[in-house]
PDB file of C-alpha atoms in Angstrom:
ATOM      1  CA  MET A   1      44.239 105.557 -56.877  1.00 28.00           C
ATOM      2  CA  GLU A   2      42.430 102.217 -56.722  1.00 30.00           C
ATOM      3  CA  PHE A   3      43.988  99.231 -58.478  1.00 29.00           C
ATOM      4  CA  SER A   4      40.786  97.708 -59.852  1.00 31.00           C
ATOM      5  CA  ASP A   5      40.707  94.072 -60.895  1.00 33.00           C
ATOM      6  CA  GLU A   6      38.284  95.006 -63.651  1.00 31.00           C
ATOM      7  CA  ALA A   7      40.832  96.814 -65.804  1.00 33.00           C
ATOM      8  CA  ALA A   8      40.917  95.478 -69.343  1.00 30.00           C
ATOM      9  CA  PRO A   9      44.185  93.858 -70.510  1.00 34.00           C
ATOM     10  CA  THR A  10      46.296  95.767 -72.959  1.00 34.00           C
ATOM     11  CA  ALA A  11      48.759  94.626 -75.584  1.00 33.00           C
ATOM     12  CA  GLY A  12      51.833  93.131 -73.944  1.00 36.00           C
ATOM     13  CA  ASP A  13      50.070  92.247 -70.660  1.00 36.00           C
ATOM     14  CA  PRO A  14      51.219  88.885 -69.250  1.00 36.00           C
ATOM     15  CA  ALA A  15      49.064  85.851 -69.945  1.00 32.00           C
ATOM     16  CA  GLU A  16      49.188  84.674 -66.346  1.00 34.00           C
ATOM     17  CA  PRO A  17      47.585  86.763 -63.561  1.00 34.00           C
ATOM     18  CA  GLY A  18      50.092  88.024 -61.040  1.00 38.00           C
ATOM     19  CA  THR A  19      53.134  88.122 -63.280  1.00 37.00           C
ATOM     20  CA  VAL A  20      55.205  91.055 -62.097  1.00 42.00           C
ATOM     21  CA  ARG A  21      56.362  93.601 -64.668  1.00 41.00           C
ATOM     22  CA  PRO A  22      58.778  96.180 -63.216  1.00 45.00           C
ATOM     23  CA  GLY A  23      56.903  99.456 -63.192  1.00 54.00           C
ATOM     24  CA  GLY A  24      53.708  97.828 -64.496  1.00 81.00           C
ATOM     25  CA  ARG A  25      50.248  97.707 -62.981  1.00 78.00           C
ATOM     26  CA  THR A  26      50.789  94.213 -61.546  1.00 84.00           C
ATOM     27  CA  ALA A  27      53.949  95.354 -59.760  1.00 87.00           C
ATOM     28  CA  ARG A  28      52.073  98.334 -58.264  1.00 90.00           C
ATOM     29  CA  VAL A  29      49.243  96.094 -57.108  1.00 91.00           C
ATOM     30  CA  ARG A  30      51.695  93.660 -55.490  1.00 91.00           C
ATOM     31  CA  ALA A  31      53.560  96.457 -53.726  1.00 91.00           C
ATOM     32  CA  ALA A  32      50.340  97.972 -52.362  1.00 93.00           C
ATOM     33  CA  VAL A  33      48.969  94.636 -51.143  1.00 93.00           C
ATOM     34  CA  LEU A  34      52.229  93.533 -49.525  1.00 92.00           C
ATOM     35  CA  ARG A  35      52.575  96.896 -47.799  1.00 92.00           C
ATOM     36  CA  ALA A  36      49.024  96.572 -46.428  1.00 92.00           C
ATOM     37  CA  ALA A  37      49.675  92.991 -45.332  1.00 91.00           C
ATOM     38  CA  GLY A  38      52.891  93.964 -43.558  1.00 89.00           C
ATOM     39  CA  ASP A  39      51.209  96.868 -41.794  1.00 91.00           C
ATOM     40  CA  THR A  40      48.342  94.653 -40.640  1.00 90.00           C
ATOM     41  CA  LEU A  41      50.720  91.945 -39.404  1.00 87.00           C
ATOM     42  CA  ALA A  42      52.744  94.476 -37.438  1.00 85.00           C
ATOM     43  CA  GLU A  43      49.680  96.154 -35.942  1.00 88.00           C
ATOM     44  CA  GLN A  44      47.317  93.245 -35.329  1.00 86.00           C
ATOM     45  CA  GLY A  45      49.085  89.916 -35.841  1.00 82.00           C
ATOM     46  CA  PHE A  46      48.657  86.980 -38.200  1.00 83.00           C
ATOM     47  CA  HIS A  47      45.221  85.936 -37.008  1.00 81.00           C
ATOM     48  CA  ARG A  48      43.709  89.294 -37.917  1.00 83.00           C
ATOM     49  CA  LEU A  49      44.801  89.049 -41.541  1.00 86.00           C
ATOM     50  CA  ASP A  50      41.856  88.907 -43.920  1.00 91.00           C
ATOM     51  CA  LEU A  51      42.233  89.063 -47.691  1.00 92.00           C
ATOM     52  CA  ALA A  52      39.156  91.222 -48.212  1.00 92.00           C
ATOM     53  CA  GLU A  53      40.322  93.692 -45.575  1.00 92.00           C
ATOM     54  CA  ILE A  54      43.827  93.739 -47.062  1.00 93.00           C
ATOM     55  CA  ALA A  55      42.304  94.525 -50.463  1.00 94.00           C
ATOM     56  CA  ARG A  56      40.321  97.383 -48.951  1.00 93.00           C
ATOM     57  CA  ARG A  57      43.334  98.731 -47.118  1.00 93.00           C
ATOM     58  CA  ALA A  58      45.491  98.517 -50.258  1.00 92.00           C
ATOM     59  CA  ASP A  59      42.745 100.097 -52.378  1.00 93.00           C
ATOM     60  CA  VAL A  60      42.812  97.064 -54.670  1.00 91.00           C
ATOM     61  CA  GLY A  61      39.907  95.050 -56.054  1.00 91.00           C
ATOM     62  CA  LYS A  62      39.435  92.036 -53.784  1.00 90.00           C
ATOM     63  CA  THR A  63      39.014  89.671 -56.755  1.00 92.00           C
ATOM     64  CA  THR A  64      42.599  90.476 -57.713  1.00 91.00           C
ATOM     65  CA  VAL A  65      43.830  89.610 -54.217  1.00 92.00           C
ATOM     66  CA  TYR A  66      41.936  86.305 -54.061  1.00 91.00           C
ATOM     67  CA  ARG A  67      43.013  85.356 -57.576  1.00 92.00           C
ATOM     68  CA  ARG A  68      46.695  86.086 -57.040  1.00 91.00           C
ATOM     69  CA  TRP A  69      47.315  84.983 -53.438  1.00 90.00           C
ATOM     70  CA  GLY A  70      44.389  82.679 -52.706  1.00 88.00           C
ATOM     71  CA  THR A  71      44.971  82.378 -48.955  1.00 87.00           C
ATOM     72  CA  VAL A  72      46.430  84.370 -46.088  1.00 87.00           C
ATOM     73  CA  ALA A  73      49.332  81.903 -45.934  1.00 84.00           C
ATOM     74  CA  GLY A  74      50.015  82.491 -49.617  1.00 86.00           C
ATOM     75  CA  LEU A  75      50.066  86.232 -49.051  1.00 90.00           C
ATOM     76  CA  VAL A  76      52.463  85.945 -46.103  1.00 88.00           C
ATOM     77  CA  ALA A  77      54.714  83.669 -48.146  1.00 85.00           C
ATOM     78  CA  ASP A  78      54.912  86.307 -50.889  1.00 88.00           C
ATOM     79  CA  LEU A  79      55.547  89.019 -48.304  1.00 87.00           C
ATOM     80  CA  LEU A  80      58.539  87.073 -46.974  1.00 85.00           C
ATOM     81  CA  THR A  81      59.793  86.493 -50.501  1.00 83.00           C
ATOM     82  CA  ASP A  82      59.634  90.224 -51.158  1.00 84.00           C
ATOM     83  CA  MET A  83      61.404  91.014 -47.893  1.00 81.00           C
ATOM     84  CA  ALA A  84      64.223  88.655 -48.828  1.00 77.00           C
ATOM     85  CA  GLU A  85      64.493  90.238 -52.270  1.00 77.00           C
ATOM     86  CA  GLN A  86      64.609  93.751 -50.819  1.00 75.00           C
ATOM     87  CA  SER A  87      66.988  92.989 -47.945  1.00 71.00           C
ATOM     88  CA  THR A  88      70.167  94.987 -47.471  1.00 67.00           C
ATOM     89  CA  PRO A  89      73.188  93.532 -49.314  1.00 71.00           C
ATOM     90  CA  ARG A  90      75.975  92.103 -47.198  1.00 73.00           C
ATOM     91  CA  THR A  91      78.905  94.215 -46.079  1.00 72.00           C
ATOM     92  CA  GLU A  92      82.414  93.197 -47.152  1.00 78.00           C
ATOM     93  CA  THR A  93      85.243  94.862 -45.237  1.00 84.00           C
ATOM     94  CA  GLY A  94      88.032  92.316 -45.704  1.00 86.00           C
ATOM     95  CA  SER A  95      87.789  91.392 -42.022  1.00 93.00           C
ATOM     96  CA  LEU A  96      85.581  88.578 -40.733  1.00 96.00           C
ATOM     97  CA  THR A  97      84.993  90.349 -37.426  1.00 96.00           C
ATOM     98  CA  GLU A  98      83.918  93.583 -39.099  1.00 96.00           C
ATOM     99  CA  ASP A  99      81.731  91.738 -41.601  1.00 95.00           C
ATOM    100  CA  LEU A 100      79.906  89.824 -38.875  1.00 96.00           C
ATOM    101  CA  LEU A 101      79.601  92.926 -36.710  1.00 96.00           C
ATOM    102  CA  ALA A 102      77.803  94.520 -39.661  1.00 95.00           C
ATOM    103  CA  ASN A 103      75.559  91.472 -39.944  1.00 95.00           C
ATOM    104  CA  ALA A 104      74.731  91.533 -36.245  1.00 96.00           C
ATOM    105  CA  GLU A 105      73.935  95.241 -36.368  1.00 95.00           C
ATOM    106  CA  LEU A 106      71.639  94.710 -39.361  1.00 93.00           C
ATOM    107  CA  VAL A 107      69.768  91.980 -37.484  1.00 94.00           C
ATOM    108  CA  ARG A 108      69.549  94.166 -34.384  1.00 96.00           C
ATOM    109  CA  ARG A 109      68.196  97.161 -36.308  1.00 94.00           C
ATOM    110  CA  THR A 110      65.616  94.996 -38.030  1.00 91.00           C
ATOM    111  CA  LEU A 111      64.338  93.393 -34.856  1.00 94.00           C
ATOM    112  CA  THR A 112      64.218  96.653 -32.883  1.00 95.00           C
ATOM    113  CA  ASP A 113      62.428  98.564 -35.646  1.00 91.00           C
ATOM    114  CA  PRO A 114      58.834  99.044 -34.406  1.00 90.00           C
ATOM    115  CA  ARG A 115      57.223  97.827 -37.629  1.00 88.00           C
ATOM    116  CA  GLN A 116      59.726  95.163 -38.659  1.00 88.00           C
ATOM    117  CA  GLY A 117      60.111  93.733 -35.187  1.00 90.00           C
ATOM    118  CA  ALA A 118      56.366  93.380 -34.697  1.00 90.00           C
ATOM    119  CA  LEU A 119      56.027  91.868 -38.164  1.00 90.00           C
ATOM    120  CA  PHE A 120      58.684  89.228 -37.483  1.00 90.00           C
ATOM    121  CA  LYS A 121      57.122  88.304 -34.151  1.00 90.00           C
ATOM    122  CA  ALA A 122      53.771  87.806 -35.853  1.00 89.00           C
ATOM    123  CA  VAL A 123      55.214  85.696 -38.663  1.00 90.00           C
ATOM    124  CA  ILE A 124      57.346  83.567 -36.335  1.00 91.00           C
ATOM    125  CA  ALA A 125      54.315  82.942 -34.114  1.00 88.00           C
ATOM    126  CA  ALA A 126      52.203  82.001 -37.150  1.00 86.00           C
ATOM    127  CA  ALA A 127      54.909  79.646 -38.445  1.00 89.00           C
ATOM    128  CA  THR A 128      54.577  77.478 -35.338  1.00 89.00           C
ATOM    129  CA  GLY A 129      51.085  76.444 -36.414  1.00 85.00           C
ATOM    130  CA  ASP A 130      50.964  76.933 -40.172  1.00 84.00           C
ATOM    131  CA  ALA A 131      53.143  74.753 -42.413  1.00 88.00           C
ATOM    132  CA  ARG A 132      53.076  77.061 -45.433  1.00 85.00           C
ATOM    133  CA  THR A 133      54.083  80.070 -43.363  1.00 87.00           C
ATOM    134  CA  ALA A 134      56.846  78.012 -41.740  1.00 91.00           C
ATOM    135  CA  GLU A 135      58.137  76.958 -45.158  1.00 90.00           C
ATOM    136  CA  ALA A 136      58.149  80.573 -46.356  1.00 88.00           C
ATOM    137  CA  LEU A 137      59.968  81.680 -43.209  1.00 91.00           C
ATOM    138  CA  HIS A 138      62.588  78.966 -43.696  1.00 92.00           C
ATOM    139  CA  ARG A 139      63.145  80.113 -47.288  1.00 89.00           C
ATOM    140  CA  PHE A 140      63.505  83.716 -46.113  1.00 89.00           C
ATOM    141  CA  TYR A 141      66.274  82.806 -43.695  1.00 92.00           C
ATOM    142  CA  GLU A 142      67.965  80.517 -46.215  1.00 93.00           C
ATOM    143  CA  VAL A 143      68.214  83.486 -48.582  1.00 89.00           C
ATOM    144  CA  ARG A 144      69.567  85.798 -45.883  1.00 90.00           C
ATOM    145  CA  VAL A 145      72.152  83.268 -44.706  1.00 94.00           C
ATOM    146  CA  ALA A 146      73.230  82.570 -48.288  1.00 93.00           C
ATOM    147  CA  GLN A 147      73.734  86.297 -48.867  1.00 91.00           C
ATOM    148  CA  TRP A 148      76.175  86.580 -45.943  1.00 94.00           C
ATOM    149  CA  ALA A 149      77.920  83.195 -46.163  1.00 96.00           C
ATOM    150  CA  PRO A 150      80.506  84.461 -48.712  1.00 95.00           C
ATOM    151  CA  CYS A 151      82.009  86.646 -45.954  1.00 95.00           C
ATOM    152  CA  VAL A 152      82.880  83.495 -44.055  1.00 97.00           C
ATOM    153  CA  ARG A 153      84.132  81.611 -47.104  1.00 96.00           C
ATOM    154  CA  GLN A 154      86.398  84.545 -47.933  1.00 95.00           C
ATOM    155  CA  ALA A 155      87.741  84.446 -44.366  1.00 96.00           C
ATOM    156  CA  VAL A 156      88.623  80.769 -44.883  1.00 97.00           C
ATOM    157  CA  GLU A 157      90.436  81.688 -48.103  1.00 96.00           C
ATOM    158  CA  ARG A 158      92.379  84.422 -46.249  1.00 94.00           C
ATOM    159  CA  GLY A 159      93.420  81.923 -43.593  1.00 95.00           C
ATOM    160  CA  GLU A 160      91.336  83.527 -40.813  1.00 94.00           C
ATOM    161  CA  LEU A 161      89.329  80.337 -40.257  1.00 97.00           C
ATOM    162  CA  PRO A 162      90.059  76.614 -40.498  1.00 97.00           C
ATOM    163  CA  GLU A 163      89.410  74.754 -43.729  1.00 97.00           C
ATOM    164  CA  GLY A 164      86.045  73.035 -43.734  1.00 97.00           C
ATOM    165  CA  THR A 165      84.291  75.768 -41.732  1.00 98.00           C
ATOM    166  CA  ASP A 166      80.543  75.697 -42.405  1.00 98.00           C
ATOM    167  CA  ALA A 167      79.838  79.262 -43.523  1.00 98.00           C
ATOM    168  CA  ALA A 168      76.079  79.058 -43.055  1.00 97.00           C
ATOM    169  CA  GLU A 169      76.443  77.839 -39.466  1.00 98.00           C
ATOM    170  CA  VAL A 170      78.724  80.756 -38.618  1.00 98.00           C
ATOM    171  CA  VAL A 171      76.191  83.266 -39.966  1.00 97.00           C
ATOM    172  CA  ARG A 172      73.380  81.572 -38.031  1.00 98.00           C
ATOM    173  CA  ALA A 173      75.493  81.717 -34.877  1.00 98.00           C
ATOM    174  CA  VAL A 174      75.569  85.516 -35.125  1.00 98.00           C
ATOM    175  CA  SER A 175      71.819  86.008 -35.210  1.00 96.00           C
ATOM    176  CA  ALA A 176      70.800  83.164 -32.880  1.00 97.00           C
ATOM    177  CA  PRO A 177      71.499  84.963 -29.563  1.00 97.00           C
ATOM    178  CA  LEU A 178      69.842  88.118 -30.900  1.00 97.00           C
ATOM    179  CA  TYR A 179      66.649  86.260 -31.748  1.00 96.00           C
ATOM    180  CA  TYR A 180      66.801  84.571 -28.332  1.00 95.00           C
ATOM    181  CA  ARG A 181      66.794  87.952 -26.635  1.00 95.00           C
ATOM    182  CA  PHE A 182      64.146  89.250 -28.994  1.00 94.00           C
ATOM    183  CA  LEU A 183      61.700  86.393 -28.443  1.00 93.00           C
ATOM    184  CA  THR A 184      62.316  85.132 -24.913  1.00 93.00           C
ATOM    185  CA  THR A 185      64.250  87.229 -22.424  1.00 89.00           C
ATOM    186  CA  GLY A 186      62.959  90.770 -22.775  1.00 82.00           C
ATOM    187  CA  GLN A 187      66.520  92.019 -22.289  1.00 88.00           C
ATOM    188  CA  PRO A 188      67.658  95.044 -24.310  1.00 88.00           C
ATOM    189  CA  LEU A 189      68.643  94.253 -27.874  1.00 94.00           C
ATOM    190  CA  ASP A 190      71.317  96.922 -28.054  1.00 96.00           C
ATOM    191  CA  GLY A 191      74.617  97.466 -29.823  1.00 96.00           C
ATOM    192  CA  ALA A 192      76.516  95.721 -27.053  1.00 97.00           C
ATOM    193  CA  ALA A 193      74.437  92.568 -27.491  1.00 97.00           C
ATOM    194  CA  ALA A 194      75.002  92.657 -31.249  1.00 97.00           C
ATOM    195  CA  GLY A 195      78.749  93.080 -30.770  1.00 98.00           C
ATOM    196  CA  ARG A 196      78.951  90.168 -28.334  1.00 98.00           C
ATOM    197  CA  ALA A 197      77.023  87.915 -30.711  1.00 98.00           C
ATOM    198  CA  ALA A 198      79.335  88.667 -33.625  1.00 98.00           C
ATOM    199  CA  ARG A 199      82.560  88.338 -31.628  1.00 98.00           C
ATOM    200  CA  ALA A 200      81.409  85.099 -30.000  1.00 98.00           C
ATOM    201  CA  ALA A 201      80.665  83.625 -33.422  1.00 98.00           C
ATOM    202  CA  VAL A 202      84.092  84.676 -34.692  1.00 98.00           C
ATOM    203  CA  ALA A 203      85.863  83.203 -31.658  1.00 98.00           C
ATOM    204  CA  ALA A 204      83.991  79.909 -31.982  1.00 98.00           C
ATOM    205  CA  ALA A 205      84.688  79.751 -35.710  1.00 98.00           C
ATOM    206  CA  ARG A 206      88.409  80.379 -35.207  1.00 98.00           C
ATOM    207  CA  ALA A 207      88.473  77.607 -32.606  1.00 98.00           C
ATOM    208  CA  GLY A 208      87.052  75.176 -35.162  1.00 97.00           C
ATOM    209  CA  ALA A 209      83.573  74.868 -33.648  1.00 97.00           C
ATOM    210  CA  PHE A 210      81.934  75.080 -37.064  1.00 98.00           C
ATOM    211  CA  VAL A 211      84.217  72.763 -39.018  1.00 97.00           C
ATOM    212  CA  ARG A 212      82.109  70.149 -40.782  1.00 91.00           C
ATOM    213  CA  GLU A 213      82.395  66.630 -39.482  1.00 81.00           C
ATOM    214  CA  PRO A 214      83.820  64.238 -42.085  1.00 73.00           C
ATOM    215  CA  GLU A 215      81.234  62.047 -43.762  1.00 68.00           C
ATOM    216  CA  HIS A 216      81.624  58.328 -43.184  1.00 57.00           C
ATOM    217  CA  GLY A 217      80.520  56.002 -45.914  1.00 53.00           C
TER     218      GLY A 217
END
């Protein structure tokens, strides 16, 4: 079914174009367009994104796409926002090692998924030359890190880690070697690599490597 931009508003429709109502027409349009954008990114890369072609692929009126997203960068920013919103909740096992192993495995599965991995490569490449895409990518990772940071803070409370440990830095330390493999080395991104990344982050955290330096006035 085509989501035409010519549909007349009905009672209760939002005043502003693009406001998402769960289960409403605007939500269906957004889902279709973001799915088409993600597919195109994964298959062809950032530089092949075209709003008119995305509208055609999503079976949506192109006026709707231009009115809501405006630019390719705006569309990619919304795609990353949606990905952050839909991301898998953190695992809490009561053990820092097990929690971070779960985090590392989630990162590994995402990056080795044929569609998701290709999509992330395209977005990361685009972010090097497009400020709005870079900003959206930074927000995406801020959300993901914030979702997993409580695992580290809870470990501090249990006495597993030193007081003053920077939770966000520990979470970043898990995924950093996995992204390095993914983007630079071509080495297998397997379960063993994920396990090493998580255990190395735990060992460094226990040794105090991520304790915040005191601020000097």
